[in-house]
Structures are given as structure tokens and as C-alpha cells.
PDB file of C-alpha atoms in Angstrom:
ATOM      1  CA  GLY Y   1      54.989  55.478 164.791  1.00 91.00           C
ATOM      2  CA  ASP Y   2      58.354  56.720 164.538  1.00 95.00           C
ATOM      3  CA  HIS Y   3      59.809  55.915 168.220  1.00 95.00           C
ATOM      4  CA  ALA Y   4      63.111  54.932 170.275  1.00 92.00           C
ATOM      5  CA  GLY Y   5      63.869  53.285 173.508  1.00 92.00           C
ATOM      6  CA  VAL Y   6      64.504  55.708 176.259  1.00 93.00           C
ATOM      7  CA  GLU Y   7      64.996  55.895 180.206  1.00 92.00           C
ATOM      8  CA  VAL Y   8      63.280  58.083 181.799  1.00 92.00           C
ATOM      9  CA  ILE Y   9      62.985  58.469 185.509  1.00 91.00           C
ATOM     10  CA  HIS Y  10      59.797  59.915 186.836  1.00 91.00           C
ATOM     11  CA  PHE Y  11      59.574  60.883 191.094  1.00 87.00           C
ATOM     12  CA  GLY Y  12      62.068  58.552 191.739  1.00 86.00           C
ATOM     13  CA  ASP Y  13      60.917  55.408 189.190  1.00 88.00           C
ATOM     14  CA  HIS Y  14      63.245  54.132 186.317  1.00 89.00           C
ATOM     15  CA  LEU Y  15      60.944  53.486 183.415  1.00 87.00           C
ATOM     16  CA  THR Y  16      63.097  51.640 180.094  1.00 90.00           C
ATOM     17  CA  THR Y  17      60.438  52.500 177.442  1.00 90.00           C
ATOM     18  CA  ASN Y  18      59.718  53.707 173.900  1.00 91.00           C
ATOM     19  CA  ALA Y  19      59.314  57.080 173.694  1.00 93.00           C
ATOM     20  CA  GLY Y  20      57.848  58.757 170.406  1.00 95.00           C
ATOM     21  CA  GLU Y  21      54.834  59.249 168.262  1.00 96.00           C
ATOM     22  CA  ILE Y  22      51.389  57.396 169.055  1.00 94.00           C
ATOM     23  CA  HIS Y  23      48.725  56.498 166.075  1.00 94.00           C
ATOM     24  CA  VAL Y  24      44.927  56.746 167.423  1.00 92.00           C
ATOM     25  CA  LYS Y  25      42.214  57.015 165.359  1.00 90.00           C
ATOM     26  CA  VAL Y  26      39.398  59.191 166.987  1.00 86.00           C
ATOM     27  CA  ASP Y  27      35.665  58.621 165.233  1.00 85.00           C
ATOM     28  CA  GLY Y  28      37.140  57.408 161.997  1.00 88.00           C
ATOM     29  CA  THR Y  29      40.284  59.876 161.986  1.00 90.00           C
ATOM     30  CA  SER Y  30      43.841  58.483 162.121  1.00 93.00           C
ATOM     31  CA  LEU Y  31      45.967  61.086 164.263  1.00 94.00           C
ATOM     32  CA  THR Y  32      49.662  60.947 165.373  1.00 95.00           C
ATOM     33  CA  GLY Y  33      49.882  61.929 168.935  1.00 96.00           C
ATOM     34  CA  TYR Y  34      52.387  62.191 171.344  1.00 96.00           C
ATOM     35  CA  CYS Y  35      52.189  61.273 175.757  1.00 93.00           C
ATOM     36  CA  VAL Y  36      50.957  64.183 177.510  1.00 95.00           C
ATOM     37  CA  ASP Y  37      50.945  61.710 180.781  1.00 92.00           C
ATOM     38  CA  LEU Y  38      53.282  59.673 182.445  1.00 88.00           C
ATOM     39  CA  ASP Y  39      50.817  58.531 185.143  1.00 87.00           C
ATOM     40  CA  HIS Y  40      48.973  55.690 182.774  1.00 88.00           C
ATOM     41  CA  PRO Y  41      50.139  53.295 179.859  1.00 85.00           C
ATOM     42  CA  ILE Y  42      48.129  53.637 177.111  1.00 85.00           C
ATOM     43  CA  THR Y  43      45.081  51.251 175.921  1.00 85.00           C
ATOM     44  CA  SER Y  44      43.637  49.801 173.379  1.00 87.00           C
ATOM     45  CA  ASN Y  45      40.486  51.354 173.136  1.00 84.00           C
ATOM     46  CA  TRP Y  46      38.880  53.917 175.289  1.00 83.00           C
ATOM     47  CA  THR Y  47      36.596  57.103 175.823  1.00 87.00           C
ATOM     48  CA  ALA Y  48      37.677  60.684 175.904  1.00 87.00           C
ATOM     49  CA  SER Y  49      37.091  64.068 175.194  1.00 90.00           C
ATOM     50  CA  SER Y  50      38.747  67.094 173.657  1.00 92.00           C
ATOM     51  CA  SER Y  51      40.004  69.647 175.844  1.00 93.00           C
ATOM     52  CA  SER Y  52      42.137  72.473 174.923  1.00 95.00           C
ATOM     53  CA  VAL Y  53      45.860  72.554 175.576  1.00 96.00           C
ATOM     54  CA  ASP Y  54      45.472  74.795 178.411  1.00 95.00           C
ATOM     55  CA  MET Y  55      44.520  71.767 180.852  1.00 94.00           C
ATOM     56  CA  LEU Y  56      48.157  70.792 180.688  1.00 95.00           C
ATOM     57  CA  ASN Y  57      50.995  72.176 183.173  1.00 93.00           C
ATOM     58  CA  GLY Y  58      53.226  74.182 180.296  1.00 95.00           C
ATOM     59  CA  GLY Y  59      50.345  73.296 177.878  1.00 96.00           C
ATOM     60  CA  LYS Y  60      51.193  76.549 175.635  1.00 97.00           C
ATOM     61  CA  GLN Y  61      54.206  75.563 175.654  1.00 97.00           C
ATOM     62  CA  ILE Y  62      54.172  72.130 174.806  1.00 97.00           C
ATOM     63  CA  ALA Y  63      51.212  72.493 171.848  1.00 98.00           C
ATOM     64  CA  PHE Y  64      54.302  75.037 170.806  1.00 98.00           C
ATOM     65  CA  LEU Y  65      56.790  71.656 170.475  1.00 98.00           C
ATOM     66  CA  TYR Y  66      54.432  70.022 168.967  1.00 98.00           C
ATOM     67  CA  ASP Y  67      52.845  72.496 165.748  1.00 98.00           C
ATOM     68  CA  THR Y  68      56.680  73.418 165.567  1.00 97.00           C
ATOM     69  CA  PHE Y  69      58.362  69.751 165.306  1.00 98.00           C
ATOM     70  CA  SER Y  70      55.889  67.379 164.903  1.00 97.00           C
ATOM     71  CA  PRO Y  71      55.540  67.440 160.749  1.00 96.00           C
ATOM     72  CA  GLY Y  72      59.317  67.587 160.756  1.00 96.00           C
ATOM     73  CA  ILE Y  73      59.688  63.856 162.325  1.00 97.00           C
ATOM     74  CA  VAL Y  74      61.325  61.534 160.111  1.00 96.00           C
ATOM     75  CA  THR Y  75      63.232  59.357 162.456  1.00 96.00           C
ATOM     76  CA  GLY Y  76      62.761  57.405 165.574  1.00 95.00           C
ATOM     77  CA  VAL Y  77      65.084  59.173 167.606  1.00 94.00           C
ATOM     78  CA  GLN Y  78      63.754  62.686 167.027  1.00 96.00           C
ATOM     79  CA  ALA Y  79      60.480  61.318 167.882  1.00 96.00           C
ATOM     80  CA  ALA Y  80      61.573  60.082 170.927  1.00 95.00           C
ATOM     81  CA  ALA Y  81      63.353  63.444 171.440  1.00 96.00           C
ATOM     82  CA  LEU Y  82      60.084  65.355 170.939  1.00 97.00           C
ATOM     83  CA  GLN Y  83      58.448  63.034 173.514  1.00 96.00           C
ATOM     84  CA  ILE Y  84      61.040  63.696 175.729  1.00 96.00           C
ATOM     85  CA  ALA Y  85      60.825  67.465 175.459  1.00 97.00           C
ATOM     86  CA  ILE Y  86      56.894  67.601 176.265  1.00 97.00           C
ATOM     87  CA  TRP Y  87      57.741  65.073 179.054  1.00 95.00           C
ATOM     88  CA  GLU Y  88      60.088  67.996 180.638  1.00 96.00           C
ATOM     89  CA  THR Y  89      57.975  70.681 180.031  1.00 96.00           C
ATOM     90  CA  LEU Y  90      54.827  69.365 181.386  1.00 95.00           C
ATOM     91  CA  GLU Y  91      56.293  68.151 184.847  1.00 94.00           C
ATOM     92  CA  ASP Y  92      59.221  70.489 185.206  1.00 93.00           C
ATOM     93  CA  PHE Y  93      57.613  73.551 183.942  1.00 91.00           C
ATOM     94  CA  GLY Y  94      58.433  76.737 185.808  1.00 84.00           C
ATOM     95  CA  SER Y  95      61.524  75.156 187.106  1.00 80.00           C
ATOM     96  CA  GLY Y  96      63.670  75.121 184.028  1.00 86.00           C
ATOM     97  CA  TYR Y  97      64.519  72.602 181.524  1.00 92.00           C
ATOM     98  CA  ASN Y  98      66.755  70.187 182.986  1.00 92.00           C
ATOM     99  CA  LEU Y  99      66.829  66.867 181.052  1.00 93.00           C
ATOM    100  CA  ARG Y 100      68.839  65.715 184.034  1.00 90.00           C
ATOM    101  CA  ARG Y 101      67.314  66.761 186.992  1.00 90.00           C
ATOM    102  CA  GLY Y 102      63.735  67.375 188.567  1.00 90.00           C
ATOM    103  CA  ARG Y 103      60.493  65.586 188.286  1.00 91.00           C
ATOM    104  CA  VAL Y 104      61.404  63.777 184.666  1.00 91.00           C
ATOM    105  CA  LYS Y 105      65.253  63.107 183.698  1.00 92.00           C
ATOM    106  CA  VAL Y 106      67.042  61.349 180.739  1.00 92.00           C
ATOM    107  CA  GLY Y 107      68.930  58.429 182.762  1.00 85.00           C
ATOM    108  CA  GLY Y 108      72.163  56.827 180.449  1.00 71.00           C
ATOM    109  CA  SER Y 109      73.824  57.788 177.374  1.00 65.00           C
ATOM    110  CA  ASN Y 110      70.777  58.805 174.989  1.00 76.00           C
ATOM    111  CA  ASP Y 111      70.854  60.475 171.429  1.00 89.00           C
ATOM    112  CA  ALA Y 112      67.179  61.383 171.700  1.00 92.00           C
ATOM    113  CA  ALA Y 113      67.921  63.946 175.134  1.00 93.00           C
ATOM    114  CA  ALA Y 114      70.422  66.161 173.044  1.00 93.00           C
ATOM    115  CA  VAL Y 115      67.861  66.709 170.142  1.00 95.00           C
ATOM    116  CA  ALA Y 116      65.063  67.020 173.058  1.00 96.00           C
ATOM    117  CA  ALA Y 117      67.303  69.497 174.878  1.00 95.00           C
ATOM    118  CA  GLY Y 118      67.848  71.679 170.933  1.00 96.00           C
ATOM    119  CA  PHE Y 119      63.851  71.265 170.575  1.00 97.00           C
ATOM    120  CA  LEU Y 120      63.194  72.808 174.775  1.00 97.00           C
ATOM    121  CA  ALA Y 121      65.749  75.604 173.581  1.00 96.00           C
ATOM    122  CA  ALA Y 122      63.424  76.895 170.616  1.00 97.00           C
ATOM    123  CA  ILE Y 123      60.402  77.771 173.217  1.00 97.00           C
ATOM    124  CA  PRO Y 124      60.419  81.256 173.252  1.00 96.00           C
ATOM    125  CA  GLY Y 125      60.268  83.136 176.382  1.00 93.00           C
ATOM    126  CA  ASN Y 126      56.884  84.469 175.992  1.00 95.00           C
ATOM    127  CA  LEU Y 127      53.589  82.662 174.766  1.00 96.00           C
ATOM    128  CA  SER Y 128      50.595  84.099 176.197  1.00 94.00           C
ATOM    129  CA  SER Y 129      49.450  84.664 172.653  1.00 95.00           C
ATOM    130  CA  TYR Y 130      49.980  81.746 171.248  1.00 96.00           C
ATOM    131  CA  SER Y 131      47.362  79.891 169.994  1.00 95.00           C
ATOM    132  CA  SER Y 132      47.592  76.743 169.120  1.00 96.00           C
ATOM    133  CA  PRO Y 133      45.122  74.640 166.479  1.00 95.00           C
ATOM    134  CA  SER Y 134      46.075  70.977 168.709  1.00 97.00           C
ATOM    135  CA  TYR Y 135      43.947  69.752 171.233  1.00 96.00           C
ATOM    136  CA  VAL Y 136      44.329  67.124 174.089  1.00 96.00           C
ATOM    137  CA  ILE Y 137      42.402  64.063 173.890  1.00 93.00           C
ATOM    138  CA  ALA Y 138      41.529  63.340 177.895  1.00 92.00           C
ATOM    139  CA  SER Y 139      40.747  59.640 178.803  1.00 90.00           C
ATOM    140  CA  GLY Y 140      37.681  59.023 180.646  1.00 87.00           C
ATOM    141  CA  THR Y 141      38.124  57.009 183.884  1.00 89.00           C
ATOM    142  CA  SER Y 142      37.180  53.288 182.567  1.00 85.00           C
ATOM    143  CA  PRO Y 143      38.909  52.306 181.069  1.00 87.00           C
ATOM    144  CA  ARG Y 144      41.923  55.196 182.026  1.00 89.00           C
ATOM    145  CA  SER Y 145      44.745  55.375 179.202  1.00 88.00           C
ATOM    146  CA  GLN Y 146      46.697  57.986 178.235  1.00 89.00           C
ATOM    147  CA  ASN Y 147      46.068  61.679 177.867  1.00 91.00           C
ATOM    148  CA  LEU Y 148      47.679  62.860 174.225  1.00 94.00           C
ATOM    149  CA  ILE Y 149      48.110  65.848 172.448  1.00 96.00           C
ATOM    150  CA  VAL Y 150      46.570  65.617 168.626  1.00 96.00           C
ATOM    151  CA  PRO Y 151      46.408  67.901 165.765  1.00 95.00           C
ATOM    152  CA  GLU Y 152      43.028  69.411 165.020  1.00 84.00           C
ATOM    153  CA  PRO Y 153      42.066  67.108 162.589  1.00 69.00           C
ATOM    154  CA  ALA Y 154      41.664  70.671 159.564  1.00 52.00           C
ATOM    155  CA  THR Y 155      45.342  71.196 160.295  1.00 45.00           C
ATOM    156  CA  LEU Y 156      46.090  67.407 159.497  1.00 42.00           C
ATOM    157  CA  ILE Y 157      44.216  67.257 156.545  1.00 42.00           C
ATOM    158  CA  VAL Y 158      46.038  70.108 154.830  1.00 41.00           C
ATOM    159  CA  THR Y 159      49.333  68.811 155.856  1.00 41.00           C
ATOM    160  CA  LEU Y 160      48.778  65.596 154.285  1.00 41.00           C
ATOM    161  CA  LEU Y 161      47.937  67.656 151.010  1.00 44.00           C
ATOM    162  CA  LEU Y 162      50.434  69.825 151.316  1.00 45.00           C
ATOM    163  CA  ALA Y 163      52.981  66.907 152.345  1.00 43.00           C
ATOM    164  CA  PRO Y 164      53.784  65.562 148.416  1.00 48.00           C
ATOM    165  CA  MET Y 165      54.609  69.050 147.157  1.00 44.00           C
ATOM    166  CA  MET Y 166      56.793  69.929 150.424  1.00 42.00           C
ATOM    167  CA  TYR Y 167      58.516  66.644 149.878  1.00 43.00           C
ATOM    168  CA  LEU Y 168      59.347  68.041 145.865  1.00 45.00           C
ATOM    169  CA  ARG Y 169      59.987  71.319 147.026  1.00 45.00           C
ATOM    170  CA  ASN Y 170      63.128  69.507 149.816  1.00 43.00           C
ATOM    171  CA  ARG Y 171      64.391  66.951 147.802  1.00 44.00           C
ATOM    172  CA  HIS Y 172      65.998  70.330 145.880  1.00 44.00           C
ATOM    173  CA  ARG Y 173      67.307  71.665 149.338  1.00 45.00           C
ATOM    174  CA  PRO Y 174      70.225  70.986 151.831  1.00 45.00           C
ATOM    175  CA  ALA Y 175      68.392  68.426 154.864  1.00 42.00           C
ATOM    176  CA  ARG Y 176      67.704  70.169 157.710  1.00 43.00           C
ATOM    177  CA  PHE Y 177      69.586  69.257 160.759  1.00 41.00           C
ATOM    178  CA  PHE Y 178      68.075  68.108 163.905  1.00 43.00           C
ATOM    179  CA  PRO Y 179      71.097  68.182 166.673  1.00 46.00           C
ATOM    180  CA  GLY Y 180      72.172  64.030 167.489  1.00 47.00           C
ATOM    181  CA  SER Y 181      70.384  62.437 164.841  1.00 44.00           C
TER     182      SER Y 181
END
């Protein structure tokens, strides 16, 4: 999927990686997800189960980010920014969002970091009643892969059906601005 190279520092380890969308097929359905697991690499085939986003540290906030911003991603920088915002929420939830300190940091000069900061600033202060249609694909243990947040399949189908109409409607509107993109 859309992605961009980023430098991430996770618990002191410097990782240069592609961050962004991950296309997966679950029970024959193609889905676009984002990593919610910085501790494991993605594998090509693995067994998994579906779990609520509540299993994640900052799960409602991650679901809000994913539900709100993933449908509008059109560039690699935006996709990387959403991935960075998800990682920041997952790893540093409850201690404030700062992409330059904490358990996960963005290293170097990175356009995606500026966009990620905007995504993080959009998270409402109270999401206690937020209900997400998204869920987590939780990896089994053999082989172990990344856990991913993905859309509920019915939501994906509606989005795909409405996409052409939204495109035609938006052709006559000014472009939306994503800071730093």
C-alpha cells in the first residue's frame, strides 16, 4: 500500500522502515490495515483471530485515528504519518503525544512527522463512548506476525461502493489540506 520511509526509535533501537498501509487478505477478503505491533515483523502467511480494539493500549484512540483518517489517505507521506500516529498512541498513550520523546520517537527530518502531529492533535479528549467498526487481526504464535488494525468488512464494502461518488463530488471541490504533505 501507500507508504514512506521513516526513522523510528523504539526503546532506543533505531529502525529505518517503510511505514504505512499493509494490504492483507483475510478469509478471501482484501483489507488495508496498519501495524499495531512494533515488536514483530510481518510475515507472508500466518494464523490470526479477530479481537476488539480494546485489547490495545490506547485502542479507542487508535481506532479513532484509523477510522477517521485511513479512508482519506492518498499519498505515501500521509500513510506513513497515520502509521506514526498509531505507533505513538500505542506506545505512549497516557503520557502525552510527543514524537521526539517517549517510547517511540521519530528520528531525523521527516515530512510524515508533521502530518502525524496533526492527526494526533485531532484525537478528542474523551472517547469513552466511541464505538469503532474496526478490529484487530491478532496474530497467533506459530508463525508470529504483526497485529494489524483493519476495517470491519461491511464498512469496507460500503466505502468501496461510495468511493466513485465521493471522487466525482470532490472533483468540484477544493483539495483537502494535510499539513506537511
